[in-house]
Coordinates of N, CA and C in Angstrom, one line a residue:
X300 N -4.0 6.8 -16.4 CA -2.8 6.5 -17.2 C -2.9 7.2 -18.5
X301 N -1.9 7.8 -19.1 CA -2.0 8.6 -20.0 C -1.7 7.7 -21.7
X302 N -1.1 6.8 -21.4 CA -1.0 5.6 -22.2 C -0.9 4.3 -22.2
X303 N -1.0 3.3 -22.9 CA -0.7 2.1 -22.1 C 0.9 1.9 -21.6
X304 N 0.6 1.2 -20.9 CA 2.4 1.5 -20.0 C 2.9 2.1 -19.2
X305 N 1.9 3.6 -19.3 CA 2.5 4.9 -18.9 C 2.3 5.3 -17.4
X306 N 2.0 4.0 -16.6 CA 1.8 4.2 -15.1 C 2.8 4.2 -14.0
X307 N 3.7 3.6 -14.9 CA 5.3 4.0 -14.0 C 5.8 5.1 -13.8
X308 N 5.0 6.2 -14.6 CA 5.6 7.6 -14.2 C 4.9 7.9 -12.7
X309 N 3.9 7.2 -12.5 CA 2.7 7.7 -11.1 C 3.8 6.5 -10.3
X310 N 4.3 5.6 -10.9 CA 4.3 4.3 -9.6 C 6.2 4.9 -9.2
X311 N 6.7 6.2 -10.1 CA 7.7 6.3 -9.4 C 7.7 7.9 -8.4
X312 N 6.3 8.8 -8.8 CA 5.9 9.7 -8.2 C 5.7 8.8 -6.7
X313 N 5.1 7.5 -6.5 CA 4.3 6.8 -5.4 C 6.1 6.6 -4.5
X314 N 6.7 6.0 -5.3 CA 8.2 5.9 -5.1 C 9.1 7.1 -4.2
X315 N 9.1 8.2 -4.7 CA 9.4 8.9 -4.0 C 8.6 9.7 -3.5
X316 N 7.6 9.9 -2.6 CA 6.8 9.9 -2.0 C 7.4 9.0 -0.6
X317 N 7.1 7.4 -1.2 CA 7.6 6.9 -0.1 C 9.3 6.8 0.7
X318 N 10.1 7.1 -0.3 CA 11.3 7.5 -0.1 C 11.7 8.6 1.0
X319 N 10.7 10.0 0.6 CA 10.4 11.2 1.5 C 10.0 10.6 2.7
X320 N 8.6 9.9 2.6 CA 8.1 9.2 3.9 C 9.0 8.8 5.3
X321 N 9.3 7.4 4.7 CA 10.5 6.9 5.4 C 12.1 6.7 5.1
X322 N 12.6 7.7 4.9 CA 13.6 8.5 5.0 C 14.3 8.5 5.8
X323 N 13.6 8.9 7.2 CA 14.4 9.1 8.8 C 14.4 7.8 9.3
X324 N 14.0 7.0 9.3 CA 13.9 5.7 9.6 C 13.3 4.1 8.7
X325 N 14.5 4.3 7.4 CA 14.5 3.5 6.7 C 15.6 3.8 5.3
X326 N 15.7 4.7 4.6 CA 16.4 5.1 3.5 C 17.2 5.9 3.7
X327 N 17.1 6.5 4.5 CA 18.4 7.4 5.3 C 19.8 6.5 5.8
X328 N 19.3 5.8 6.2 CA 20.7 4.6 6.6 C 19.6 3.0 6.8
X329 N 19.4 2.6 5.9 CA 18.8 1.2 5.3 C 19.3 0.1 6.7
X330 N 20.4 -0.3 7.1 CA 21.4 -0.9 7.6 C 20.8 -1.0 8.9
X331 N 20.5 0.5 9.5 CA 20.9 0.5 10.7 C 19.9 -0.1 11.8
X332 N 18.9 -0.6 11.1 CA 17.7 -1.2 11.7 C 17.9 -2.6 11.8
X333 N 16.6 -3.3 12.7 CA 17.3 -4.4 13.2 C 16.4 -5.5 11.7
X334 N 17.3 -6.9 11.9 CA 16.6 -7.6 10.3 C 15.7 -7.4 10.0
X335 N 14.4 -7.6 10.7 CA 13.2 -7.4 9.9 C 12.5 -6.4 9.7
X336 N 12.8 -5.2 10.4 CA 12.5 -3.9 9.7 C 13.5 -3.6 8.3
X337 N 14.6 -3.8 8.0 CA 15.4 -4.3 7.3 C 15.1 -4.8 6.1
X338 N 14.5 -6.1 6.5 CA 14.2 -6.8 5.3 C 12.6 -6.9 4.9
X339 N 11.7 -6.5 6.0 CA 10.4 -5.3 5.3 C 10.4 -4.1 4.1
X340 N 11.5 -3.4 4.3 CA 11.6 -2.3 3.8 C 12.4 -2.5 2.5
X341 N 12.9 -3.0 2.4 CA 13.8 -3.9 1.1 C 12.5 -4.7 0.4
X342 N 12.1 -5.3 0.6 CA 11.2 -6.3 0.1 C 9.5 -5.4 -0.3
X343 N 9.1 -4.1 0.4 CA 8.9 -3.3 0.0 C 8.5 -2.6 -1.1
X344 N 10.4 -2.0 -0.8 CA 10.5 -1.4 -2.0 C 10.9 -1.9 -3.0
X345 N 11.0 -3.2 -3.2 CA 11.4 -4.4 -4.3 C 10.1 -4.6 -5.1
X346 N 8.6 -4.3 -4.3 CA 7.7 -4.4 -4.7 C 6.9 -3.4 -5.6
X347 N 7.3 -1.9 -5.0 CA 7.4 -0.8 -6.2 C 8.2 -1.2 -7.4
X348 N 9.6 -1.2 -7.2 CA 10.3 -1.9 -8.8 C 9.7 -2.0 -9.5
X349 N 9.0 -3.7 -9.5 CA 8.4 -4.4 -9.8 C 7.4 -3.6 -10.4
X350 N 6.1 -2.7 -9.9 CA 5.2 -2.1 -10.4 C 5.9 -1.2 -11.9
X351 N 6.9 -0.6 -11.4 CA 7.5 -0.2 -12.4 C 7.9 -0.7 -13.6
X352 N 8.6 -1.8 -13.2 CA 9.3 -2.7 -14.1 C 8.0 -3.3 -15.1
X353 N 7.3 -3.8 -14.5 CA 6.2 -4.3 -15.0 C 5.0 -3.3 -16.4
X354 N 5.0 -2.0 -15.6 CA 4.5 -1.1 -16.5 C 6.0 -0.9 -17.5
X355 N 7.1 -0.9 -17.6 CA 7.5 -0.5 -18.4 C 7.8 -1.6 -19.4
X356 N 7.4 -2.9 -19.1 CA 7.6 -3.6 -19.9 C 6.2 -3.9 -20.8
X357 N 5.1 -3.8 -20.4 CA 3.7 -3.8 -21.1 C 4.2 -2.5 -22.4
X358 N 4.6 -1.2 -21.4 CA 4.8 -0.2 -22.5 C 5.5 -0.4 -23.7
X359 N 6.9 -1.7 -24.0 CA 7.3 -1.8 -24.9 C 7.1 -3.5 -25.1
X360 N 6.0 -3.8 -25.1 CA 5.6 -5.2 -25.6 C 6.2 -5.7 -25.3
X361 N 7.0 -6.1 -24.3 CA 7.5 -7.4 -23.6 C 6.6 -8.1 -22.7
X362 N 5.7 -8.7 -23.3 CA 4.3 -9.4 -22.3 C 4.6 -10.6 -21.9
X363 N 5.5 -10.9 -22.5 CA 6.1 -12.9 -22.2 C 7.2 -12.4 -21.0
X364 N 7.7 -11.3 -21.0 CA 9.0 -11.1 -19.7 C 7.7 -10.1 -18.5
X365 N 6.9 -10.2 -19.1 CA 5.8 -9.7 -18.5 C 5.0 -10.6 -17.0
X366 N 5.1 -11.4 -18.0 CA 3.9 -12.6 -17.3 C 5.2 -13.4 -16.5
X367 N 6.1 -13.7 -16.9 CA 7.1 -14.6 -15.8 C 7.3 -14.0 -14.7
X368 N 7.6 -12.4 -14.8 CA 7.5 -11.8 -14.2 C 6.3 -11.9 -12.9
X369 N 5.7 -11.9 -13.3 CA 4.5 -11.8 -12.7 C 4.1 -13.1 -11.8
X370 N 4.4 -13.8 -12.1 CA 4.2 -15.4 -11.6 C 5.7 -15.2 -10.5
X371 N 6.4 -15.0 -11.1 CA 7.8 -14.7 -9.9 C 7.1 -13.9 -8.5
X372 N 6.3 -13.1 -8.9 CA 5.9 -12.0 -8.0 C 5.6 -13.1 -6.7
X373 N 4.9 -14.0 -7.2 CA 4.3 -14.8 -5.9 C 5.3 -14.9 -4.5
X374 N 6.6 -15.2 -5.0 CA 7.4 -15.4 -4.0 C 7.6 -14.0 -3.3
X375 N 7.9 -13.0 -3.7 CA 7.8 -11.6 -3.3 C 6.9 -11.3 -2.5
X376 N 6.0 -11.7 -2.8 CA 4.8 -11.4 -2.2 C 4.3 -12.1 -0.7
X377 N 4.9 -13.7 -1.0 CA 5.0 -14.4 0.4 C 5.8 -13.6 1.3
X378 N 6.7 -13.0 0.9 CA 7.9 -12.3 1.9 C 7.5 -11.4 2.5
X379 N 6.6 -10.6 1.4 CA 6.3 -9.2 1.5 C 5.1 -9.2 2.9
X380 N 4.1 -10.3 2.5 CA 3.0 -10.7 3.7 C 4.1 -11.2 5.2
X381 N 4.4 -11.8 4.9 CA 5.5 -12.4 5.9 C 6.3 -11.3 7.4
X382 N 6.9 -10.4 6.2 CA 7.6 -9.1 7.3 C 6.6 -8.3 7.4
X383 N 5.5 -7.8 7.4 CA 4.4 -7.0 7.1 C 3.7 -7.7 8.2
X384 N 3.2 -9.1 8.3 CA 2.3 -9.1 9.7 C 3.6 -9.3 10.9
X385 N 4.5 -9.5 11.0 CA 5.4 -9.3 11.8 C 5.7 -7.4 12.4
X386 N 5.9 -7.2 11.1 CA 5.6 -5.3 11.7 C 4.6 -5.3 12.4
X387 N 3.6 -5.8 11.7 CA 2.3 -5.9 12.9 C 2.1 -6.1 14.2
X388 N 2.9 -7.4 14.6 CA 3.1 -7.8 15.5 C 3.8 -7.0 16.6
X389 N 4.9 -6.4 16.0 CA 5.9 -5.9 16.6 C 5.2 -4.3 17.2
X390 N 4.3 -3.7 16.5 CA 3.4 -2.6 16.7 C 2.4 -3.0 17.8
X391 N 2.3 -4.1 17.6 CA 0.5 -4.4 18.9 C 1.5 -4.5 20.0
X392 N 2.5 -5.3 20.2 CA 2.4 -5.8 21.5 C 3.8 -5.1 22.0
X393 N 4.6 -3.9 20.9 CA 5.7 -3.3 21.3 C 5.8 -2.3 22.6
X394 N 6.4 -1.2 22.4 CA 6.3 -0.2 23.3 C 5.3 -0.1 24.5
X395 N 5.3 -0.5 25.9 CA 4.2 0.1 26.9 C 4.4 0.9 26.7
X396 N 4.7 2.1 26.3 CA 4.5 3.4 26.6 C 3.9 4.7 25.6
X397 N 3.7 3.8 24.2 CA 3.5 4.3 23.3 C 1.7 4.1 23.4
X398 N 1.5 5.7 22.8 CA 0.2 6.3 23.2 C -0.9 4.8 22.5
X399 N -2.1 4.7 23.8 CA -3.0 3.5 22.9 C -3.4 3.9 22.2
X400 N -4.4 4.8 22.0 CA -5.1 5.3 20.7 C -4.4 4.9 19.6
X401 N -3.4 5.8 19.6 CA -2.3 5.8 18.3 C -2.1 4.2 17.9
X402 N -1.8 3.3 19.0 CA -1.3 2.3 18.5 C -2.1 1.1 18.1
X403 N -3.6 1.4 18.6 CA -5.0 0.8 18.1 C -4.8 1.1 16.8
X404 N -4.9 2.6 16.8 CA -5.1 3.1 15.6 C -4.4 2.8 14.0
X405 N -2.6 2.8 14.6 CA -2.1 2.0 13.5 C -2.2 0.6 13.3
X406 N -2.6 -0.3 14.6 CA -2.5 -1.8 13.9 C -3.8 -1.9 13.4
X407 N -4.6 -1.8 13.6 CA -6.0 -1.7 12.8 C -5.4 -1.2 11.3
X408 N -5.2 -0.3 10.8 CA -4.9 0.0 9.6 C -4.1 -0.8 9.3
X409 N -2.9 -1.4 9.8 CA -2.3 -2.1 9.4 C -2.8 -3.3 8.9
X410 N -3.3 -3.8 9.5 CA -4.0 -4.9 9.5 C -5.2 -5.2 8.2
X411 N -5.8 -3.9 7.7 CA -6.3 -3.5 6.5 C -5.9 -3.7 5.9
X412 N -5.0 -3.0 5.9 CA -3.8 -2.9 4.5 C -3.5 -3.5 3.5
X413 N -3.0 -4.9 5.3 CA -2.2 -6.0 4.7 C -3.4 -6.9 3.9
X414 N -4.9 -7.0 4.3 CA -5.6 -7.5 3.8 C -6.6 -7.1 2.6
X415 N -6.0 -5.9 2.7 CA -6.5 -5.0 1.3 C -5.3 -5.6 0.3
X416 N -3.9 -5.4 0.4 CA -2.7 -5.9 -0.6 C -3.3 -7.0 -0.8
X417 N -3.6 -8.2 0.2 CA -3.7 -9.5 -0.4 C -5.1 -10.0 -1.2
X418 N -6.1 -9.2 -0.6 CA -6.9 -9.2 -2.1 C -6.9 -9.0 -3.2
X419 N -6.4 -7.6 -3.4 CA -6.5 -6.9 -4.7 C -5.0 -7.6 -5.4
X420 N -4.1 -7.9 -4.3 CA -2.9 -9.4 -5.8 C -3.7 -10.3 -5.9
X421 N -4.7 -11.0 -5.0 CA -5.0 -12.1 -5.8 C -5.8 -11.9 -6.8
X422 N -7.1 -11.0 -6.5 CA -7.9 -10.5 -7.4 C -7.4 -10.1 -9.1
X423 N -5.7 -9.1 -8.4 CA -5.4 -9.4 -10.2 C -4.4 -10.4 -10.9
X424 N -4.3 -11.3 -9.9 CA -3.8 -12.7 -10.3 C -5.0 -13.3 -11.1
X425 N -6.0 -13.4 -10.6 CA -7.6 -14.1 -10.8 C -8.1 -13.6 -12.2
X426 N -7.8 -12.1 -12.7 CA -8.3 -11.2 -13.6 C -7.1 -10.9 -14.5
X427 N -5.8 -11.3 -14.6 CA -4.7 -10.9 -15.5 C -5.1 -11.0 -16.5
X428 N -6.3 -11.2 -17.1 CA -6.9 -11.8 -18.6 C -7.2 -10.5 -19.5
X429 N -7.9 -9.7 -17.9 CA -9.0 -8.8 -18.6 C -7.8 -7.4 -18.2
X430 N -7.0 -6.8 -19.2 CA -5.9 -6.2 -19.0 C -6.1 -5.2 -17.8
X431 N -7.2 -4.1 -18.2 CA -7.3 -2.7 -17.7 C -7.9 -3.4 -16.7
X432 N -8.6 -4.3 -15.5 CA -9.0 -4.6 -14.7 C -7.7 -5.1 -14.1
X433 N -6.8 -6.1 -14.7 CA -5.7 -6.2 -13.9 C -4.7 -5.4 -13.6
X434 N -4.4 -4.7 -14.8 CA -3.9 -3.8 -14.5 C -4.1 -2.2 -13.4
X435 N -5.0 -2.1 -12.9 CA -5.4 -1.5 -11.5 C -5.7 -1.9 -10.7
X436 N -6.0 -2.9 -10.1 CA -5.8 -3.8 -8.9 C -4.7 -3.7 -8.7
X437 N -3.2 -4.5 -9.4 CA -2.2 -4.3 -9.7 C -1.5 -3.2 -9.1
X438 N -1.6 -1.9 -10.0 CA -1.4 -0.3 -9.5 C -2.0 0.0 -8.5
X439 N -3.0 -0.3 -7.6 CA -3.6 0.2 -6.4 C -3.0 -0.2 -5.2
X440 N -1.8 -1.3 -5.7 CA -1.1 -1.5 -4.3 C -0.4 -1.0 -3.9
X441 N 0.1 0.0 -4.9 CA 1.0 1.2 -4.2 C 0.5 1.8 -3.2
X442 N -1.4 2.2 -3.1 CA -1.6 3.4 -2.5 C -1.7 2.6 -1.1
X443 N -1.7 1.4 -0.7 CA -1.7 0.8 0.5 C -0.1 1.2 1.0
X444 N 1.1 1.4 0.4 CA 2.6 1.6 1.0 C 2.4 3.0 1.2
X445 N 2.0 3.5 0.5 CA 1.7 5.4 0.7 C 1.2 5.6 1.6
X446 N -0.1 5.1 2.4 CA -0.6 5.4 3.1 C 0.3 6.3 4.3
X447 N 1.2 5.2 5.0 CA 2.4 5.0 6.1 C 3.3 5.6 6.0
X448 N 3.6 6.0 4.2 CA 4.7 6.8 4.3 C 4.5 8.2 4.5
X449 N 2.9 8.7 3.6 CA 2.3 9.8 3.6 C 1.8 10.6 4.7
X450 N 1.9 9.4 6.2 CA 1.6 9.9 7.4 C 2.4 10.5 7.9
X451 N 4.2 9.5 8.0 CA 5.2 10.0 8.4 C 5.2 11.1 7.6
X452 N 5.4 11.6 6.3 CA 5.7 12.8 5.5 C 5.4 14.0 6.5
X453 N 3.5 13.9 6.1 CA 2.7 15.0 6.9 C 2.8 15.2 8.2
X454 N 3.0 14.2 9.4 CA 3.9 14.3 10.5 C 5.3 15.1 10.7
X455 N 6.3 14.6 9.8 CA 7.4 15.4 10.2 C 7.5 16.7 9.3
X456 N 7.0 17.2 8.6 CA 6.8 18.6 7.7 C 5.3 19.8 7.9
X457 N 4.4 19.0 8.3 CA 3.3 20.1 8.7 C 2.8 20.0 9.9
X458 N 2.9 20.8 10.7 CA 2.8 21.1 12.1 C 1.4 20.9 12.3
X459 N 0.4 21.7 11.3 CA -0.8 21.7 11.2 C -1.7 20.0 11.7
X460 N -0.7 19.3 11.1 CA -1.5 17.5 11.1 C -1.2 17.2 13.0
X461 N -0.3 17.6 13.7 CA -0.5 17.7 15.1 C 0.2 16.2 15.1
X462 N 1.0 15.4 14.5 CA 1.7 14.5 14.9 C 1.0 13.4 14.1
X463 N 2.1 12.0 14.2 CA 1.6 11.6 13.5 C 0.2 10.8 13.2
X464 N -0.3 11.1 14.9 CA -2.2 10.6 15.0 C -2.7 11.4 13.9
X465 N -2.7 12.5 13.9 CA -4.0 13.5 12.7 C -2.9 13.7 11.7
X466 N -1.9 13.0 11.3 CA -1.3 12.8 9.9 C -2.0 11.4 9.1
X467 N -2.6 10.1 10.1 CA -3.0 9.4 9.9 C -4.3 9.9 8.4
X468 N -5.0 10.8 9.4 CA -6.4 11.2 8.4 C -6.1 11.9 7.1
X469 N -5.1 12.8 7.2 CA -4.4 13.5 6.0 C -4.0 12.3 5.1
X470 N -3.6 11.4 5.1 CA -3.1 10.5 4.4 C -4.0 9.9 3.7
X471 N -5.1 9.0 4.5 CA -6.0 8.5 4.2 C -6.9 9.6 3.3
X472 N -7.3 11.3 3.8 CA -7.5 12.2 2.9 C -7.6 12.0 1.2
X473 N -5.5 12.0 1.6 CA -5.0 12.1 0.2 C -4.9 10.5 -1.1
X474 N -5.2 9.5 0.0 CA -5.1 8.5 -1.2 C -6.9 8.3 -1.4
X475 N -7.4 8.3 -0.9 CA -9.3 8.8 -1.0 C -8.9 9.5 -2.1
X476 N -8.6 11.0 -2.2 CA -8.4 11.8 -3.2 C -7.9 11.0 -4.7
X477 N -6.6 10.7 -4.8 CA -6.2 10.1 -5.9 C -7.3 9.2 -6.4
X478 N -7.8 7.9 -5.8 CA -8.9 7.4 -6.6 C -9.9 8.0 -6.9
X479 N -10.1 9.0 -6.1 CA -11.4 9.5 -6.5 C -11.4 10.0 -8.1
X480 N -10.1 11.3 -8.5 CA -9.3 11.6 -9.6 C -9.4 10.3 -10.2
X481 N -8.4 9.2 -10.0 CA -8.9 8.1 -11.2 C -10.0 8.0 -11.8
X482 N -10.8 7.5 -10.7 CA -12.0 6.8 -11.1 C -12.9 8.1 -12.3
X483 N -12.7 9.4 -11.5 CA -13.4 10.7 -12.8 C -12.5 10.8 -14.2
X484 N -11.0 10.3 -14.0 CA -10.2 10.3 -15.6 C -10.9 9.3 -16.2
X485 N -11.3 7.9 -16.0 CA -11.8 6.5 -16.5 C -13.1 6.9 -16.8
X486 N -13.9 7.9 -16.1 CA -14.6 7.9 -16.4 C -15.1 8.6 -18.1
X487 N -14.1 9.8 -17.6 CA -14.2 10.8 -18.7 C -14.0 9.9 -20.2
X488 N -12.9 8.8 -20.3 CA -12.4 8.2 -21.1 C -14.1 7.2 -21.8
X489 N -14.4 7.2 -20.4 CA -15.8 6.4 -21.2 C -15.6 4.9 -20.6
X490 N -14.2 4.5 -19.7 CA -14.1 3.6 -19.1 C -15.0 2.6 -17.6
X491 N -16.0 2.2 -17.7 CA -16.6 2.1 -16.5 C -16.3 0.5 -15.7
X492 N -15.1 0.8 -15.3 CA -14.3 -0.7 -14.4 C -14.4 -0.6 -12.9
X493 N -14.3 -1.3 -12.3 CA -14.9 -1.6 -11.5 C -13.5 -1.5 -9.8
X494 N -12.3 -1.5 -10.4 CA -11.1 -1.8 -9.7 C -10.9 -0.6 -8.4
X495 N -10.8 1.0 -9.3 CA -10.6 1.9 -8.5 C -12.1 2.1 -7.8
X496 N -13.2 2.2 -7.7 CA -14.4 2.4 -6.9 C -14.0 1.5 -5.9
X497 N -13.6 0.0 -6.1 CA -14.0 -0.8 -4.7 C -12.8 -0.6 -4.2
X498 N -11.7 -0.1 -4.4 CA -10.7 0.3 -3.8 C -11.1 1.6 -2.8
X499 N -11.7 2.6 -3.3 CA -12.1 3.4 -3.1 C -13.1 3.1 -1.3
X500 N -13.8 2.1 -1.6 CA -15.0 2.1 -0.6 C -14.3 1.3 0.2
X501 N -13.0 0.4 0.0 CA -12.6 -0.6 0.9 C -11.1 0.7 1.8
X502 N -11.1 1.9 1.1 CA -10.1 2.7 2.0 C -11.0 3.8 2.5
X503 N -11.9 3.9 2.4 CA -13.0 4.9 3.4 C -13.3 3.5 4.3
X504 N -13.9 2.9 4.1 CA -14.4 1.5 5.0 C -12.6 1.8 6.4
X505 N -11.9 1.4 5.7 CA -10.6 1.4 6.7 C -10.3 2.4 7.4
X506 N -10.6 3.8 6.8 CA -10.4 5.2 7.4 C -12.0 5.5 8.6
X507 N -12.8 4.8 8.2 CA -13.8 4.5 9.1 C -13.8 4.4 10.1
X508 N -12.7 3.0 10.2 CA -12.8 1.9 11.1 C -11.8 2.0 12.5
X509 N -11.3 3.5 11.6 CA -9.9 3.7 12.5 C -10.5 4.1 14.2
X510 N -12.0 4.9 14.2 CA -12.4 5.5 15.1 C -12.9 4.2 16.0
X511 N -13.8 3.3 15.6 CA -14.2 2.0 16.0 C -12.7 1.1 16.6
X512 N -11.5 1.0 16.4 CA -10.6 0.8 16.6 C -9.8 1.4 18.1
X513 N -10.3 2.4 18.2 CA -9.8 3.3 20.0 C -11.0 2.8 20.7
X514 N -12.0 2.2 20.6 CA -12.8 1.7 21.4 C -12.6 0.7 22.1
X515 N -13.8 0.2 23.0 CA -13.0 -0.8 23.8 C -13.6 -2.2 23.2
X516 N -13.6 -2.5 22.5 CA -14.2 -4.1 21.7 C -13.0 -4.2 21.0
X517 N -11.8 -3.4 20.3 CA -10.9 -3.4 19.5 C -9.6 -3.5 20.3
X518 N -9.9 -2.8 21.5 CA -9.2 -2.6 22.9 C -8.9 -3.7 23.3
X519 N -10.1 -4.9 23.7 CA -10.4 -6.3 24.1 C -9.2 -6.9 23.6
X520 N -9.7 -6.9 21.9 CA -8.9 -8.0 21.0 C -7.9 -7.8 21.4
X521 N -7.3 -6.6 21.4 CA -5.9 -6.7 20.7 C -5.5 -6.6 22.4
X522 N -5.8 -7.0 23.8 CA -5.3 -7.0 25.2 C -5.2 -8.3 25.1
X523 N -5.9 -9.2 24.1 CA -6.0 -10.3 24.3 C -5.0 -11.0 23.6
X524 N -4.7 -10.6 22.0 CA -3.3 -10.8 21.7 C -1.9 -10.1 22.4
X525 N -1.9 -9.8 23.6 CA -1.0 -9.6 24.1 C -0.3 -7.7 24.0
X526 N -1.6 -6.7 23.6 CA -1.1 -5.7 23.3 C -1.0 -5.0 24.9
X527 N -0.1 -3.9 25.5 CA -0.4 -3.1 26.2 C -1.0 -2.0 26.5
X528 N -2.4 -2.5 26.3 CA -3.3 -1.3 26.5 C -4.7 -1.3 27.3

């Protein structure tokens, strides 16, 4: 962050990123999907806003429209958990025909994700005290929406990524990358917090896990919730 406040310029770069992302099937015509993809994607991107809104209000000392804010969030957040393991859902036990690998592959990450978002809000629900610690827990939920969007991106624009299985790793790549950059700016500053490193280890841990996930112990579970594979 280049000042205090000044993160909404990254949380609207993350914005349209995910805009570009899902585009073809989501922002392109919002509507045309059935409710709860729908109202996933709304609730979403209600959740960037919010990152925005939030950094822009710290930047001009509005900390009391700040914090209500923030306590509001909870409800957003229920929703936001809510359509999110339903996407889940709808990915494990969807399509027979859609490749297994691939589809191990995404609900595992998914399933990360969702449990990486729900840490790192409560975590900076738990820490809102200690500013610069809450405040990146906070900002690091963006790079959980990017992931998905950054795949579709590099799927439908570089041929090179081979679809969107080896767009998966490019993604994961590129948000690995960004904290890595944080964590060396915080450093330079003389900053030594603790938010972007375990973010860090908990999205290699996930990019890990994706290989352990096409195997057949991950195979089991998810035959057992009802997936086709």
């Amino acid at each position: 962050m280049a000042k205090r406040g000044g993160a909404y310029i990254w949380f609207l770069a993350g914005l349209a990123a995910i805009i570009a992302g899902f585009w073809r099937t989501f922002f392109g015509d919002p509507l045309s999907s059935d409710f709860w993809h729908t109202a996933h994607g709304i609730v979403s991107t209600l959740w960037v806003i919010l990152l925005i809104t939030q950094s822009l209000l710290v930047g001009r000392g509005q900390h009391r429209w700040h914090r209500r804010l923030g306590w509001a969030s909870l409800g957003l957040v229920v929703i936001l958990v809510g359509t999110s393991s339903y996407m889940v859902w709808i990915e494990l036990v969807g399509d027979p025909d859609f490749p297994r690998d691939l589809r191990l592959s995404l609900t595992f990450l998914d399933i990360g994700f969702l449990i990486l978002f729900v840490g790192a809000y409560a975590a900076g629900l738990w820490f809102r005290r200690e500013r610069r610690v809450h405040s990146r827990l906070m900002g690091s939920t963006i790079l959980i929406g990017l992931g998905p969007a950054l795949a579709r991106l590099y799927a439908q624009q570089i041929p090179a990524a081979h679809g969107l299985a080896g767009a998966l790793t490019w993604a994961l790549w590129t948000i690995e990358a960004i904290l890595v950059a944080a964590i060396l700016f915080d450093l330079r500053r003389g900053r030594r917090l603790w938010p972007f490193p375990v973010m860090l280890v908990a999205f290699v841990t996930i990019h890990a896990g994706t290989v352990w996930a096409t195997g057949d112990t991950f195979a089991a579970i998810a035959r057992g919730a009802g997936a086709p594979v």
